[in-house]
Amino acid sequence: MSGDDPKQSEQAQDRHVGQLAGLGAGVLAGAGLGTALIPVPILGTFTGALVGGVLGSEVGKTVGVALLQGVRAFTESLAETTKPDQ
């Protein structure tokens, strides 16, 4: 990756961060939903967390990139407006 375009490596990093964030959110949401839908102790929580983690990871890959790029653009615009005139 040392010779890659910086924009591509930034997108790859955003994709990875989004995937991990989606995984975490999916596991938590899925565990809660699985516990409610499958009232068998441990089985419902585990199944929900597993399914939620897989789905959250996939959603995070796409949504995470867009979200992180939007946050980055927003913070850069704030940084530009707070710079003193030279």
Backbone as a ProteinNet text record, in pm:
[ID]
protein_1_A
[PRIMARY]
MSGDDPKQSEQAQDRHVGQLAGLGAGVLAGAGLGTALIPVPILGTFTGALVGGVLGSEVGKTVGVALLQGVRAFTESLAETTKPDQ
[TERTIARY]
80.3	0	84.4	215.8	301.5	294.8	265.6	260.8	120.2	21.6	-117.3	-144.5	-248.4	-299	-349.8	-314.2	-359.1	-511.5	-581.3	-727.9	-784.2	-723.7	-770.1	-741.9	-623.9	-593	-682.1	-719.9	-812.4	-950.2	-993.9	-1121.9	-1117.9	-1006.1	-992.7	-997.4	-933.7	-937.2	-1078.5	-1147.3	-1285.7	-1375.3	-1351.9	-1431.5	-1409.9	-1285.2	-1253.5	-1314.8	-1303.3	-1361.2	-1513.2	-1574.6	-1719.4	-1762.1	-1683.5	-1714.4	-1709.8	-1608.2	-1596.8	-1708	-1740.8	-1849.1	-1982.3	-2004.9	-2127.4	-2134.2	-2021.2	-2015.5	-2056.1	-1997.2	-2029.7	-2175.9	-2226.1	-2366.9	-2459.2	-2423.5	-2505.8	-2509.9	-2396.7	-2391.3	-2480	-2468.6	-2549.4	-2698.3	-2734.4	-2875.7	-2930.1	-2850.9	-2894.3	-2910.7	-2822.7	-2833.6	-2962.5	-2994.9	-3119.4	-3241.4	-3238.3	-3350.8	-3363.7	-3251.3	-3253	-3305.3	-3269.4	-3319.3	-3471.1	-3523.1	-3668.2	-3742.6	-3684.7	-3754.5	-3739.6	-3625.4	-3600.7	-3582.4	-3687.6	-3681.3	-3608.9	-3515.6	-3435.6	-3307.1	-3279.9	-3162	-3033.8	-2955.5	-2826.6	-2841.8	-2926.1	-2942	-2994	-3095.7	-3151.9	-3052.4	-2983.5	-2884.3	-2770.4	-2719.2	-2608.8	-2649.1	-2764.9	-2810.7	-2833.7	-2898	-2921.4	-2792.2	-2696.1	-2567.2	-2492.2	-2498.8	-2430.4	-2489.4	-2621.3	-2687.6	-2670.3	-2688.4	-2671.6	-2530.7	-2432.1	-2293.2	-2261.5	-2311.8	-2288.5	-2355.4	-2483.1	-2555.4	-2496.5	-2465.2	-2407.5	-2273.6	-2193.8	-2062.8	-2077.3	-2170	-2191.2	-2247.8	-2343.1	-2400.3	-2294	-2213.8	-2109.4	-2006	-1979.1	-1882.5	-1924.8	-2053.5	-2101	-2141.7	-2219.8	-2267.5	-2153.1	-2063	-1951.3	-1863.1	-1835.3	-1751	-1816.4	-1943.8	-2015.4	-2022.1	-2049	-2059.8	-1926.5	-1820	-1688.3	-1642.4	-1672.3	-1637.1	-1715.7	-1841.7	-1922.2	-1870.5	-1834.8	-1779.8	-1647.8	-1564.6	-1435.8	-1454.8	-1546.9	-1574.2	-1627.2	-1713.7	-1769.5	-1660.2	-1573.9	-1468.5	-1367.1	-1339.8	-1248.7	-1309.4	-1440.3	-1504.8	-1504.2	-1519.5	-1510.8	-1370.3	-1270.6	-1132.2	-1100	-1155.7	-1130.9	-1197.1	-1313.7	-1383.2	-1324.4	-1252	-1193.1	-1050.1	-993.7	-857.5	-858.3	-763.9	-756.8	-709.9	-757.8	-715.4	-569	-500.4	-356.7	-326.5
-119.5	0	125.6	114.5	231.3	317.8	262.2	340.3	378.9	351.9	381.4	530.4	566.9	702.5	732.9	848.1	878.8	880	922.8	926.3	784.1	689.6	550.6	488	517.6	460	521.9	648.6	713.2	646.8	616.7	548.9	407.7	339.6	205.2	209.9	309.7	325	359.1	448.2	481.7	359	277.5	155.3	60.2	49.2	-39.8	13.1	142.3	202.4	186.3	211.1	194.7	51.4	-41.6	-183.4	-219.8	-171.7	-202.9	-136.2	-12.2	56.6	-13.6	-53.4	-125.9	-260.1	-325.7	-453.6	-436.4	-337.7	-313.5	-278.4	-187.4	-147.2	-264.2	-341.7	-456.3	-563.4	-588.2	-688.9	-645.5	-519.5	-472.3	-472.9	-419.1	-415.6	-556.7	-639.4	-776.4	-858.5	-838.9	-913.7	-878.3	-749.7	-707.9	-761.4	-752.5	-800.4	-953	-1021.4	-1168.2	-1215.8	-1143.5	-1178.9	-1165.6	-1062.2	-1039.4	-1138	-1170	-1255.8	-1404.9	-1444	-1585.3	-1596.4	-1630.3	-1627	-1745.5	-1805.1	-1913.2	-1849.7	-1864.8	-1800.7	-1832.3	-1734.9	-1736.4	-1758.2	-1848.8	-1878.3	-1757.6	-1691.9	-1575.5	-1461.5	-1435.7	-1328	-1357.7	-1478.9	-1516.6	-1509.9	-1565.2	-1565.4	-1423.6	-1342.1	-1202.8	-1125.6	-1146.1	-1077.9	-1120.6	-1248.2	-1300.3	-1240.6	-1246.9	-1193.6	-1042.1	-975.1	-829.5	-786.6	-860.6	-828.1	-839.5	-944.2	-963.5	-852.1	-827.1	-722.2	-584.5	-556.1	-427.2	-403	-505.8	-494.6	-459	-523.1	-495.5	-355.2	-316.4	-182.3	-77.9	-105.1	-11.5	14.9	-83.8	-64.9	46.7	55.2	156.7	285.6	273.4	392.4	460.6	381.9	437.4	527.6	488.9	570.2	705.6	704.4	829	915.7	854.2	928.1	990.5	913.8	966.4	1076.1	1062.9	1167.9	1295.8	1281	1397.4	1466.3	1388.9	1445.9	1515.6	1453.5	1513.5	1646.3	1649.9	1773.6	1882.4	1843.5	1938.6	1997.5	1912	1962.1	2046.2	2010.6	2091.8	2228.9	2233.6	2362.9	2447.9	2385.6	2460.3	2514	2432.5	2475.3	2592.5	2593.5	2702.7	2831.9	2823.7	2944.6	3002.6	2922.4	2971.7	3019.6	3005	3053.3	3207	3269	3415.6	3460.1	3573.9	3627.2	3664.9	3632.8	3660.6	3780
0	0	0	0.6	10.3	-114.3	-232.1	-354.1	-395.4	-311.9	-345.5	-343.4	-414.8	-412.9	-272	-214.1	-77.1	-62.8	-167.2	-161.8	-152	-225.6	-220.6	-84.7	-28.1	102.7	209.8	193	286.4	278	155.6	138.2	196.2	180.1	235.9	388.5	445.8	591	637.3	565.7	599.6	591	489.7	472.6	590.6	633	745.6	875.5	898.7	1019.5	1017.7	902.7	890.1	914	863.3	882.2	1030.7	1100.9	1243.8	1324.7	1289.6	1360.1	1334.3	1209.6	1177.2	1247	1257.3	1328	1473.7	1538.6	1679.5	1700.3	1617.7	1629.9	1598	1496.3	1458.7	1565.4	1628.5	1735.4	1852	1890.8	2004	1972.6	1856	1818.6	1796.5	1729.2	1701.9	1827.7	1924.7	2050.4	2122.6	2125	2189.5	2117.5	1985.7	1905.8	1915.2	1910.6	1920.6	2054.4	2160.9	2293.7	2300.1	2234.2	2235.9	2146.4	2031.7	1935.9	1962.7	2018.3	2048.9	2200.6	2272.5	2418.9	2484.2	2413.1	2470.4	2524.2	2654.6	2712	2633.2	2611.5	2542.6	2391.7	2349.1	2206.4	2129	2181.3	2112.8	2105.1	2213.5	2216.8	2120.3	2123.3	2035.7	1889.5	1856.8	1717.5	1667.9	1749.4	1711.8	1693.4	1782.8	1772.4	1647.3	1615.4	1496.8	1369.4	1357.2	1237.7	1231.1	1344.4	1348.5	1314.9	1359.8	1329.1	1181.4	1118.4	974.6	894.2	925.3	853.7	881	1006.4	1042.3	977	966	901.4	754.4	686.7	544	522.1	605.2	593.6	627.4	728.4	769	661.5	577.2	468.6	374.6	344.8	250.2	320.6	424.7	494.5	569.1	623.5	699.4	616.8	492.9	404.4	380.6	346.2	319.5	444.8	557.3	681.9	721.3	712.7	749.4	653.6	525.7	430.6	459.9	496.6	532.3	657.4	756.9	880.7	851.4	769.7	735.4	661	565.8	492.1	585.1	678.9	773.7	863	916.6	1005.2	928.7	804	723.7	695.2	670.2	645.5	772.1	888.9	1014.1	1035.8	1003	1020.2	928.3	807.9	714.2	760.6	821.3	863.8	991.7	1069.1	1193.2	1175.7	1055.7	1031.8	1028.7	1096.8	1090.3	951.5	906.1	776.8	782.1	675.1	673.2	587.2
[MASK]
++++++++++++++++++++++++++++++++++++++++++++++++++++++++++++++++++++++++++++++++++++++

